[in-house]
Coordinates of C-alpha atoms in Angstrom, one line a residue:
X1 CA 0.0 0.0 0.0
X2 CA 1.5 3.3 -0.7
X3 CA 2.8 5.8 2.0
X4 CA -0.3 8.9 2.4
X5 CA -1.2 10.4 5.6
X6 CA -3.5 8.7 8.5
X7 CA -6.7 11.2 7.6
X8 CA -6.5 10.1 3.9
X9 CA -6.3 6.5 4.7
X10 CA -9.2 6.6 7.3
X11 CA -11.6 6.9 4.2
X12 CA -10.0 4.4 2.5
X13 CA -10.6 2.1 5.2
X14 CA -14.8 3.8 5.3
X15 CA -15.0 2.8 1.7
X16 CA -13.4 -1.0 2.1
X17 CA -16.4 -1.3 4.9
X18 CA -18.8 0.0 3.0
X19 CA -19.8 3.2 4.7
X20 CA -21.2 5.4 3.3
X21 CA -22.5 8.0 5.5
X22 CA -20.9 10.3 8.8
X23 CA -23.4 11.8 10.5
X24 CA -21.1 14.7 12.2
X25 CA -21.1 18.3 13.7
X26 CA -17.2 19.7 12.7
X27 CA -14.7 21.4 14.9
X28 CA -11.5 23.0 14.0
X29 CA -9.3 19.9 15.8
X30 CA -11.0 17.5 12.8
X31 CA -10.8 20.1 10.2
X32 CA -7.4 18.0 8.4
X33 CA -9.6 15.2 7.6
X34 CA -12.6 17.1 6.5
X35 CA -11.3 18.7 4.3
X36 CA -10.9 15.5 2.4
X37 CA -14.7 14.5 2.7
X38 CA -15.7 16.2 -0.7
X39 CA -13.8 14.0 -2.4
X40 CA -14.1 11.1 -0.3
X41 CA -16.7 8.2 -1.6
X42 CA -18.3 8.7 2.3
X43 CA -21.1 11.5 2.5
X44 CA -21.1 13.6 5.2
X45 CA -24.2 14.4 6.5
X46 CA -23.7 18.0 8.6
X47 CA -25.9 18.3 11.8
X48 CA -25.9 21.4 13.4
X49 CA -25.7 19.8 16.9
X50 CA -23.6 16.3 18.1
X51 CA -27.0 15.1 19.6
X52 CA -28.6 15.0 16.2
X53 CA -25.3 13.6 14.4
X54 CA -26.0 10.6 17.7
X55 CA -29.2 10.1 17.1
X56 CA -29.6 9.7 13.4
X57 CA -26.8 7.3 13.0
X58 CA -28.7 5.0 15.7
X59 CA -31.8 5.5 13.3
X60 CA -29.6 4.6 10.5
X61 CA -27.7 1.8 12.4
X62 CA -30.8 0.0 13.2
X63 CA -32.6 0.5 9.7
X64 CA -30.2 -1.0 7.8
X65 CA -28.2 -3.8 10.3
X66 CA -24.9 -1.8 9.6
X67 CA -22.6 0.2 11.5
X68 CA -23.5 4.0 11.2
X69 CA -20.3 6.4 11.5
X70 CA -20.5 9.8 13.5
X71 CA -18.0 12.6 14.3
X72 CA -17.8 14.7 17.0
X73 CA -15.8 17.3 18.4
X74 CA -12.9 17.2 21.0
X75 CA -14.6 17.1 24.9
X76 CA -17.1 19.6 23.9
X77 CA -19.0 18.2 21.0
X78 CA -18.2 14.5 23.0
X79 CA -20.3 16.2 25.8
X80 CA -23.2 17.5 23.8
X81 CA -23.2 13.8 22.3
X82 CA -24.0 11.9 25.2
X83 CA -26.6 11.8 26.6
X84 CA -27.8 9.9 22.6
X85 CA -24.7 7.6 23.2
X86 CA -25.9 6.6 26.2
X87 CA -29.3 5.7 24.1
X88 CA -27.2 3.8 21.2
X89 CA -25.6 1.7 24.0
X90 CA -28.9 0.6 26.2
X91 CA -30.2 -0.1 23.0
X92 CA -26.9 -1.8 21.1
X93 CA -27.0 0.4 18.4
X94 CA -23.5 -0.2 16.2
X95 CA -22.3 3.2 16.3
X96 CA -18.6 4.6 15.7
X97 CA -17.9 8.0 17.2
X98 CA -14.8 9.6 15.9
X99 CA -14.0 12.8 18.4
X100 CA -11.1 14.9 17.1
X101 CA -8.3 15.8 19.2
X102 CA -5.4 18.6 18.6
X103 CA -2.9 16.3 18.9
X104 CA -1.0 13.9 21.2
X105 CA 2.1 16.9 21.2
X106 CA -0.4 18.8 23.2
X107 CA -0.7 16.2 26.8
X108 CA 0.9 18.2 28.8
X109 CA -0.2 21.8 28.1
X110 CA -3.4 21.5 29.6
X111 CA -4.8 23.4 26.5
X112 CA -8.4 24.7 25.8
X113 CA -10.8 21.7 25.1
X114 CA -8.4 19.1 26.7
X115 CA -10.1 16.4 28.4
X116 CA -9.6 12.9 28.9
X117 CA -11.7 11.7 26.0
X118 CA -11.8 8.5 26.9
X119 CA -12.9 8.0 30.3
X120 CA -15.6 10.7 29.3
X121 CA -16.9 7.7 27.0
X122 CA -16.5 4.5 28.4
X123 CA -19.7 4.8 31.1
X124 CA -21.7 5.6 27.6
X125 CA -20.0 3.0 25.0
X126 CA -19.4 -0.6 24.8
X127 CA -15.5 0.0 23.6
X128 CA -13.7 3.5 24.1
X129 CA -9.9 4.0 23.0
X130 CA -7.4 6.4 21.6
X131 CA -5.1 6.4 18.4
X132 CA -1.1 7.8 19.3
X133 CA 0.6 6.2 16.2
X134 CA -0.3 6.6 12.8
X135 CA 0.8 2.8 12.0
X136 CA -2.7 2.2 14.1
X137 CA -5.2 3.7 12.5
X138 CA -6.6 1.7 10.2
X139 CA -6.2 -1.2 12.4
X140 CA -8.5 1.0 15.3
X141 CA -10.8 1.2 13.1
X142 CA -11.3 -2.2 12.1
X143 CA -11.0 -3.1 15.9
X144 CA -14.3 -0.4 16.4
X145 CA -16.6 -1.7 13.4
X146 CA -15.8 -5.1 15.2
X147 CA -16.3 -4.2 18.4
X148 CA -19.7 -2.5 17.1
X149 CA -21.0 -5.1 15.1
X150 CA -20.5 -8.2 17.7
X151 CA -22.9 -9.4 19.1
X152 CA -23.9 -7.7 21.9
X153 CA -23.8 -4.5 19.5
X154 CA -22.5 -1.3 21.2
X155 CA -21.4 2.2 20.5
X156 CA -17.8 2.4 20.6
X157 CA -15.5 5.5 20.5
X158 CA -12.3 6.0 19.1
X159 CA -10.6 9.4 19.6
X160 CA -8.0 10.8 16.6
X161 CA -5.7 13.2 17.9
X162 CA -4.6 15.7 14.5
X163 CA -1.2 15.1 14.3
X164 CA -1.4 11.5 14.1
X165 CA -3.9 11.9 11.4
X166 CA -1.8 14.1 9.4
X167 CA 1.5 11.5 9.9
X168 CA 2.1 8.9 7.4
X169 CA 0.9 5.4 7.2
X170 CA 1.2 2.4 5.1
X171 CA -1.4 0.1 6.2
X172 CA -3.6 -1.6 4.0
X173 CA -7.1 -0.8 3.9
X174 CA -9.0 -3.9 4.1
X175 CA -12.7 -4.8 4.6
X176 CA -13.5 -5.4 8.2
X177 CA -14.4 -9.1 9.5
X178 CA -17.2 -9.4 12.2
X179 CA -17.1 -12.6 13.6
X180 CA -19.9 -15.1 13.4
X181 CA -22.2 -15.7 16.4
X182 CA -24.6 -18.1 15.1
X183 CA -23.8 -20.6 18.0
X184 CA -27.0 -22.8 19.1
X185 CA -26.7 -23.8 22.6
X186 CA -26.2 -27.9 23.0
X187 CA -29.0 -30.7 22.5
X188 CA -29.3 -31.7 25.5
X189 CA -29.5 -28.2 26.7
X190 CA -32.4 -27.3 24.7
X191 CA -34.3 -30.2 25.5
X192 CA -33.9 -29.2 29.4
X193 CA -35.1 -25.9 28.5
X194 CA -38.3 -27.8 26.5
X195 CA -38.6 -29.9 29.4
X196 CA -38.8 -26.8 31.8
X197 CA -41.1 -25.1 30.1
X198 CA -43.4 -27.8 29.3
X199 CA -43.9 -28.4 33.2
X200 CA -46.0 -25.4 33.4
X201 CA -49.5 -24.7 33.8
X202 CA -49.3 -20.9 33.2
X203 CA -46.5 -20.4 30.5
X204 CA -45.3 -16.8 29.8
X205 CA -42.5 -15.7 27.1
X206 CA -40.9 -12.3 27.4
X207 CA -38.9 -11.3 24.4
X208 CA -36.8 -8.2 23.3
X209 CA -34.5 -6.9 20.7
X210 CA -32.1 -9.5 21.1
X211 CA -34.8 -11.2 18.7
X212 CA -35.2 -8.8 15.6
X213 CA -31.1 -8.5 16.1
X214 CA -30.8 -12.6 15.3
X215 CA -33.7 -12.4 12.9
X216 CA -35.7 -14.8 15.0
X217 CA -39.1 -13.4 14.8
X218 CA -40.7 -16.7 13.2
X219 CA -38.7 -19.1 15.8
X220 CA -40.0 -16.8 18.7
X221 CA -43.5 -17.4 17.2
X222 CA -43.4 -20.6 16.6
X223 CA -42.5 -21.5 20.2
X224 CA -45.0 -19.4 21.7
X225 CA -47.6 -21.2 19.6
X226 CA -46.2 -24.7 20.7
X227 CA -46.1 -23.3 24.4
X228 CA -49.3 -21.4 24.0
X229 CA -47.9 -18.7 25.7
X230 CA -48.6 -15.1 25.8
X231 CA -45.8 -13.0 24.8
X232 CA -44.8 -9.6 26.2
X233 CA -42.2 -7.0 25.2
X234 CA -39.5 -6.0 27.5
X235 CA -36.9 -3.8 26.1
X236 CA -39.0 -4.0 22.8
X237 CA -38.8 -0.9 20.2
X238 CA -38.5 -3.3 16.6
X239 CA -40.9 -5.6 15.1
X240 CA -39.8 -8.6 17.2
X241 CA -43.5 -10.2 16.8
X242 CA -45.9 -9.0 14.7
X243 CA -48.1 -7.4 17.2
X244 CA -51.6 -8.3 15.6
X245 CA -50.7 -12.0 16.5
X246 CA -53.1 -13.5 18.9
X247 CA -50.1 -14.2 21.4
X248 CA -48.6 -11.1 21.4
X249 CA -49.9 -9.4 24.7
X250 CA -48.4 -5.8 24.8
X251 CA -45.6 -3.9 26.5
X252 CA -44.3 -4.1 30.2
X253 CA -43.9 -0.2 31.2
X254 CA -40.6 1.2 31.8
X255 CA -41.4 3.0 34.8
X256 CA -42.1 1.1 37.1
X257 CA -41.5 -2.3 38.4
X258 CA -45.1 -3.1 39.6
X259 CA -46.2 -3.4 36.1
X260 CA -43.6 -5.8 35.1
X261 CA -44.8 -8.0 38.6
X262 CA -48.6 -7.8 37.8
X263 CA -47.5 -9.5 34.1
X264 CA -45.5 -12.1 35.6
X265 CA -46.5 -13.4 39.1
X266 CA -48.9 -15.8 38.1
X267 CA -46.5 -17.5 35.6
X268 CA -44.8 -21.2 36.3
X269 CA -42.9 -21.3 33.2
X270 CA -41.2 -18.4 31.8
X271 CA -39.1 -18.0 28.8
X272 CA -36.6 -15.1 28.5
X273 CA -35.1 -14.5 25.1
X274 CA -33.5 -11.3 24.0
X275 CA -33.6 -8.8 26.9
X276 CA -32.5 -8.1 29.8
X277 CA -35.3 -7.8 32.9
X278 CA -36.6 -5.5 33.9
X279 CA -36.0 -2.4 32.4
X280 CA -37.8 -0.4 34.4
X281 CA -36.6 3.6 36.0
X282 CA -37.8 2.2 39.4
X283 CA -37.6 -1.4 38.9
X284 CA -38.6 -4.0 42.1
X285 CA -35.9 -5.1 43.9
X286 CA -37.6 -8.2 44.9
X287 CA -38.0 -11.3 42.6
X288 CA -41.3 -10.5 40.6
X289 CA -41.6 -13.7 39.7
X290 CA -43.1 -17.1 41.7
X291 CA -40.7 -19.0 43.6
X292 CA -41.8 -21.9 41.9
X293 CA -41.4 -20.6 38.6
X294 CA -38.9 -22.3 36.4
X295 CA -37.3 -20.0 33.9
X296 CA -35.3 -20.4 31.0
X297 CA -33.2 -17.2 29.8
X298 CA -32.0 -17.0 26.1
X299 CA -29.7 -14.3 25.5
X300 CA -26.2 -13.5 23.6
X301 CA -25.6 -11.4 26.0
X302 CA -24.4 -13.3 28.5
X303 CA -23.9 -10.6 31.1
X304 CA -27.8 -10.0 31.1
X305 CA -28.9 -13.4 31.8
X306 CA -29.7 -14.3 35.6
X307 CA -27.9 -10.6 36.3
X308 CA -30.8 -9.5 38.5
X309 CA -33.3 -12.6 39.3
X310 CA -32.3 -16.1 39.3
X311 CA -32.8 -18.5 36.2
X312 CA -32.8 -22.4 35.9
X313 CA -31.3 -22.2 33.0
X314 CA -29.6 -19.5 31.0
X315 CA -28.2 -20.2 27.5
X316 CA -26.0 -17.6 26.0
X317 CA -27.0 -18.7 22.3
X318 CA -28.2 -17.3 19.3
X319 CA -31.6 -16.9 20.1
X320 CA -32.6 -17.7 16.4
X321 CA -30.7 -21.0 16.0
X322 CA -32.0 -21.5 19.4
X323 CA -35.5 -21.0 19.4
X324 CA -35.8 -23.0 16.6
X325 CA -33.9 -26.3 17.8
X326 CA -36.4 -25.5 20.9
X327 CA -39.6 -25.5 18.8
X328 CA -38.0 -28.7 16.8
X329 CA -37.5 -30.3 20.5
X330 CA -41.0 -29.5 21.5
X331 CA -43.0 -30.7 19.0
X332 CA -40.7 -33.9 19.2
X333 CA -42.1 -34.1 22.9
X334 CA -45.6 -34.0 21.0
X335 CA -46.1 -30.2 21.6
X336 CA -48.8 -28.7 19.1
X337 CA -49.7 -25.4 18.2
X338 CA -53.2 -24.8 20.1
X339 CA -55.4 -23.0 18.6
X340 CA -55.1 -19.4 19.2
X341 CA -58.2 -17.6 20.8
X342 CA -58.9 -14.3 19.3
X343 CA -58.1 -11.6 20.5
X344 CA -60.1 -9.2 22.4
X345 CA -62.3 -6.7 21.0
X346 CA -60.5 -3.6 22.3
X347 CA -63.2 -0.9 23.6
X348 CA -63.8 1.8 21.4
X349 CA -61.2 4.7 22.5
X350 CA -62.2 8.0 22.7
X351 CA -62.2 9.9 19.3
X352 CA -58.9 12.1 20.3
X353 CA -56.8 14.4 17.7
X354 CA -54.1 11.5 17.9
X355 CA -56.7 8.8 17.6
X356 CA -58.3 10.5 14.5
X357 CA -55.2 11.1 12.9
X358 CA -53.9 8.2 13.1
X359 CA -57.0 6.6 12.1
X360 CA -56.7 8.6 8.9
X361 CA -53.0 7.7 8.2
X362 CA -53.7 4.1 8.0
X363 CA -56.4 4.9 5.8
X364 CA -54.3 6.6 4.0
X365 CA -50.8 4.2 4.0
X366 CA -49.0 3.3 1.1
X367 CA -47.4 -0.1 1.4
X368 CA -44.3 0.8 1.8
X369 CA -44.9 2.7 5.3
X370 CA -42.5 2.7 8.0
X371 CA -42.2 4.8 11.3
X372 CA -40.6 6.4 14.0
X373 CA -41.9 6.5 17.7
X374 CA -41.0 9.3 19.6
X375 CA -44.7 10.0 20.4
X376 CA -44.6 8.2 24.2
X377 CA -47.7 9.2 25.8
X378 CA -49.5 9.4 22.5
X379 CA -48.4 6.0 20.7
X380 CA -51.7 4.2 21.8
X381 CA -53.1 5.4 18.5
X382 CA -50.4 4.3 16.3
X383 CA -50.2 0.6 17.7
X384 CA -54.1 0.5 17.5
X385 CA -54.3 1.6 13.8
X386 CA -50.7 1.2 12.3
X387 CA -49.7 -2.0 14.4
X388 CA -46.5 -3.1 13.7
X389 CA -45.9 -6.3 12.1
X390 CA -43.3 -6.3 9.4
X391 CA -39.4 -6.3 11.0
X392 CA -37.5 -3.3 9.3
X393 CA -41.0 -1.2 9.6
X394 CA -40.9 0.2 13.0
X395 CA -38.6 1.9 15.2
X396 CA -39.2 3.4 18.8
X397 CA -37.7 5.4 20.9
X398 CA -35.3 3.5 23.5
X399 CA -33.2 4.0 26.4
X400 CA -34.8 7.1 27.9
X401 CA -33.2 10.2 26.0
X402 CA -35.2 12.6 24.3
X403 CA -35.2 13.9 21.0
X404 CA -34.4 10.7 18.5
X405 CA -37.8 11.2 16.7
X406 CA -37.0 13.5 14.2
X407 CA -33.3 12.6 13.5
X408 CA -34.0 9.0 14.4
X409 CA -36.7 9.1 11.5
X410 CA -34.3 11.1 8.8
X411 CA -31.2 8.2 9.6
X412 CA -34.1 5.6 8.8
X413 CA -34.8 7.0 5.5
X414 CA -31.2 7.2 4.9
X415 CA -31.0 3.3 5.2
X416 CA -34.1 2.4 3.4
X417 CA -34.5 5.2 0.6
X418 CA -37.6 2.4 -0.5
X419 CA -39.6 3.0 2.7
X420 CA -41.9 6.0 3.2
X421 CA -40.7 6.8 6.6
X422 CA -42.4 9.2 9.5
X423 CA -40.8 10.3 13.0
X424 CA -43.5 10.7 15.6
X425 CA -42.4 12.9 18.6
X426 CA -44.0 15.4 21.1
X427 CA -43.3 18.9 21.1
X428 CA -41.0 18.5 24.2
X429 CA -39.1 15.8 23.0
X430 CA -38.3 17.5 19.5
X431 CA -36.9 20.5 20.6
X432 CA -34.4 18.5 21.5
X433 CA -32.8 17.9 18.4
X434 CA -35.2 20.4 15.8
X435 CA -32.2 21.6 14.4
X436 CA -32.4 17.8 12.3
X437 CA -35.1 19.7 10.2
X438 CA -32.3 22.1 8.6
X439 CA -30.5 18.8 8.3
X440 CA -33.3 17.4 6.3
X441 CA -33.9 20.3 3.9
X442 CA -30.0 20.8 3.4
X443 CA -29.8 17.1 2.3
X444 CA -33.3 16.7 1.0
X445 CA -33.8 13.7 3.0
X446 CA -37.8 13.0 2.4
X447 CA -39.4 12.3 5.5
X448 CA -42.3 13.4 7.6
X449 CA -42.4 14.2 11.0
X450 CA -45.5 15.0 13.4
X451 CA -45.2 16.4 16.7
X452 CA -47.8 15.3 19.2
X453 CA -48.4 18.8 20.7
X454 CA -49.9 19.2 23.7
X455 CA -48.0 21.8 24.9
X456 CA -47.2 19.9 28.3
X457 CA -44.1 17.3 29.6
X458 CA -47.2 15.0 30.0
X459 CA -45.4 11.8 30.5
X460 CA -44.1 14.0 33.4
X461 CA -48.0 14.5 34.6
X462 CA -48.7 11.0 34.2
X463 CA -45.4 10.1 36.4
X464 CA -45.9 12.4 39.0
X465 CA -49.3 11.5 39.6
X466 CA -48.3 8.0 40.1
X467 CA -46.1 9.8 42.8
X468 CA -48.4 11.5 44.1
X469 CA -50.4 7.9 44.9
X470 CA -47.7 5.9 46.4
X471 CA -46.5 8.9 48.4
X472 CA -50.1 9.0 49.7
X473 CA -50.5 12.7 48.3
X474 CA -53.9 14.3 47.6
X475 CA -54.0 15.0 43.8
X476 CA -53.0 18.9 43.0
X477 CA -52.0 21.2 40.1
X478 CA -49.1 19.9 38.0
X479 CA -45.7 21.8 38.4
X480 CA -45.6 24.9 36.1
X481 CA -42.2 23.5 35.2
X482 CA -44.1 20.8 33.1
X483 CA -46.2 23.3 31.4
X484 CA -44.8 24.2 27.7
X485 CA -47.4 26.7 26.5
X486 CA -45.8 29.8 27.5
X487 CA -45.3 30.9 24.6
X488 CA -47.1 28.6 22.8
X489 CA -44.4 27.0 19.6
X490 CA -45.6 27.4 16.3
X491 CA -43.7 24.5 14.9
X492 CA -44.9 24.2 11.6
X493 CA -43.5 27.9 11.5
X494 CA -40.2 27.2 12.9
X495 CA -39.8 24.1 10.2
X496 CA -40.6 26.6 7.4
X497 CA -37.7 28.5 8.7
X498 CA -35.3 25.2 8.9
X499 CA -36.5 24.7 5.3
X500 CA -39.0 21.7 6.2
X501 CA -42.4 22.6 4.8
X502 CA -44.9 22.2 7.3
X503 CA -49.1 22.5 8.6
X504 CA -50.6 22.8 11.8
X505 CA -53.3 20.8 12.8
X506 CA -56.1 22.3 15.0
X507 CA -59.1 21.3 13.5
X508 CA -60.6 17.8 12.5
X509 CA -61.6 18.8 9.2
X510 CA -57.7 19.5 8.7
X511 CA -56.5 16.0 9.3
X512 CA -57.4 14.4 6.0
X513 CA -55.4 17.5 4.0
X514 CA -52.6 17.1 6.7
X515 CA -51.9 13.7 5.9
X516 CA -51.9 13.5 2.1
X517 CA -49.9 15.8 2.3
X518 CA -47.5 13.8 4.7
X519 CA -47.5 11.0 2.6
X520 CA -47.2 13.1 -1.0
X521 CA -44.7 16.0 -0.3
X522 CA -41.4 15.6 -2.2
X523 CA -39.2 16.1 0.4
X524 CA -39.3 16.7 4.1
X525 CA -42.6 17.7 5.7
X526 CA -43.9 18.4 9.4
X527 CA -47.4 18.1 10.5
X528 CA -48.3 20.0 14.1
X529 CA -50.4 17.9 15.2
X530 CA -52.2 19.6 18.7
X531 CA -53.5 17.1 20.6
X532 CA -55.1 18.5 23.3

């Protein structure tokens, strides 16, 4: 390979693993190898904050199975960045941060911007290192796509101090090999687990996106029909079940831990597979589950299984290779698929703005619809009339930052230019990150967006009124700190001024205008939706 500086060979290396986006925000200390990005076969995609660059690589991780490339700058732009890393890693998004550095020359000096890059990432990222010889660099950065990509995916970090960028190198620039995972835990380890959860009267699977990660969304169905057991999503935010399945019995909160025990206590057989439990902000710290319960925990990530409750038997397998020697074993024990019950007629819900808009976007869907959701306390709508069923179709929101909706949504469409894609968020949550709009209409990236606006933190409300009951407190006004009204944001407005065309919803009559226009526009398009 022929002698050219670090910065020069980095892309090389981008365009050997196929990459063909950085999401990034730039500073002066990265400006050597940006100025090579016009010519480089890797587009850079410029946020105008690090939070943004974060959060619409995880979209675009996710969408397309791949790793997803951001930059950042020095300790500052690292900072503004975290709080998204921090979403990437609860969810095992592939991510690889680059954060610029002046140089190594500069240690001792103490300079402006100098921080220990490093240790600021590790709590936030699966893998966290630094470059100090330009020999190394193309070997870093096949150690980070790695180190992102196995199984259990992570962000990882390297830093790139300037002066080693600018130094010579002749490594080659090779594609990056990700080892293989697809192990299947032993025979006669699956048929203890079939043999387990065959004892049980009251079986119960709880899944998460360990499955859509392995692909196993037919295996995990298949055994639940053998098992006939309900299924219920943990940390669940893909299609890891299609959700119209007469099985498939909702979400566990992630608030609190008394929802996740009123699911589970009645349960003799339980089968974990693809989560960790329980996921909860103010989880129980007692064992939610019976004492006689016999649990079987299915996980590649071995660290999760039996890490907060006991298990009888944890498998650190593929869970598709897994789940399907399982289902094999079971119906070799003479297990059958029973016939499914219907489900429940849900009651009719009450005719909201959210509920008759999204009423009138399934109406309305193409075929190729895919979405976002950001929209927390207003996403009852969207699983009742957009339910999501095929994998690749549905994000949400994971890991408890705010503000992935709108870039979260623009990194989908970036990884599946064939889908019609929509971010759902609430006002709160997208000005967090509004500045992706500007993003969108500099790049003409051709997605919608609706904000859920009612003008309130209400998940807040909703939280501390759950507070308010277990602290034995009589029901009063809401803090004004939750109120977002004064002054009310005209967002459709402030997206016409990012370049995003945009409408605001106030009336019924509107909604039918609001989303053919949604699904139509060529190019980016907001919808404020008020929903209250």
């Amino acid at each position: 390979m022929p002698a050219r500086p670090g910065k020069a060979a980095l892309f090389e290396q981008l365009a050997a693993d196929g990459i063909t986006h950085m999401f990034g925000n730039p500073g002066t200390v990265e400006q050597g190898f940006l100025d090579l990005t016009d010519s480089s076969a890797t587009e850079y995609v410029l946020t105008l904050h690090e939070g943004v660059a974060v959060a619409m690589a995880d979209g675009y991780a996710r969408a397309a199975q791949r790793p997803a490339v951001v930059q950042l700058h020095s300790g500052v732009g690292l900072g503004n960045g975290i709080g998204l890393l921090y979403q990437a890693k609860r969810g095992g998004s592939p991510l690889v941060t680059l954060v610029g550095e002046a140089g190594v020359r500069y240690d001792a000096m103490d300079a402006q911007m100098a921080a220990d890059l490093v240790a600021m990432a590790e709590p936030v990222t699966k893998y966290a290192t630094r470059v100090v010889d330009p020999g190394s660099v193309l070997r870093v950065l096949r150690r980070a796509v790695k180190i992102a990509m196995t199984p259990p995916r992570g962000p990882v970090l390297v830093v790139l101090p300037a002066d080693v960028l600018d130094q010579i190198t002749t490594e080659d620039a090779v594609p990056t090999v990700v080892p293989s995972t697809r192990t299947a835990a032993e025979p006669s380890e699956v048929a203890r687990a079939a043999q387990l959860l065959r004892e049980g009267e009251h079986p119960l699977i709880l899944m998460g996106d360990g499955v859509a990660a392995s692909a196993a969304q037919r295996e995990l169905t298949d055994v639940a029909e053998l098992l006939g057991a309900p299924v219920w999503g943990v940390n669940h935010s893909e299609v890891n079940m299609d959700t119209t399945h007469p099985l498939y019995a909702g979400q566990l909160g992630h608030m609190f831990g008394e929802d996740s025990a009123a699911v589970v206590r009645d349960a003799d057989s339980v089968l974990i597979v693809g989560t960790y439990v329980f996921p909860e902000v103010f989880p129980r710290l007692d064992n939610p589950f019976r004492k006689d319960a016999r649990i079987v925990h299915v996980d590649l990530d071995s660290y999760e299984i039996a890490k907060n409750h006991p298990v009888d038997l944890g498998l650190a397998a593929d869970p598709k290779l897994t789940l399907a020697a399982l289902a094999a074993e079971l119906r070799a024990r003479g297990a059958v698929p029973a016939a499914a019950s219907p489900r429940p007629v849900p009651a009719a819900a009450p005719d909201t703005p959210m509920e008759h808009f999204a009423r009138e976007l399934a109406r309305q869907a193409p075929e190729h619809l895919a979405y976002f959701d950001e929209a927390l306390t207003a996403s009852g709508p969207l699983a009742r009339h957009l339910p999501p069923r095929v994998p690749g179709r549905f994000l949400q929101t994971r890991g408890g930052s705010l503000g992935v909706g709108i870039p979260g949504a623009l990194g989908m469409k970036l990884a599946r230019p064939d889908l019609r894609v929509i971010g759902f968020t609430g006002d709160g949550g997208s000005m967090y990150t509004i500045q992706a709009l500007w993003t969108a209409a500099r790049h003409q990236i051709g997605a919608g967006f609706v904000i859920c606006n009612n003008r309130r933190y209400r998940l807040l409300d909703l939280n501390i009124e759950q507070y308010w009951r277990e602290q034995g407190l009589e029901p009063h006004a809401h803090p004004a700190a939750f109120d977002l009204s004064r002054p009310d944001i005209r967002f459709a407005d402030l997206a016409r001024s990012l370049g995003v065309e945009g409408m605001r919803v106030e009336r019924p009559e509107q909604v039918e205008c609001a989303v053919r226009r949604l699904l139509t526009h060529d190019g980016p398009f907001l919808v404020d939706l008020i929903t209250e």
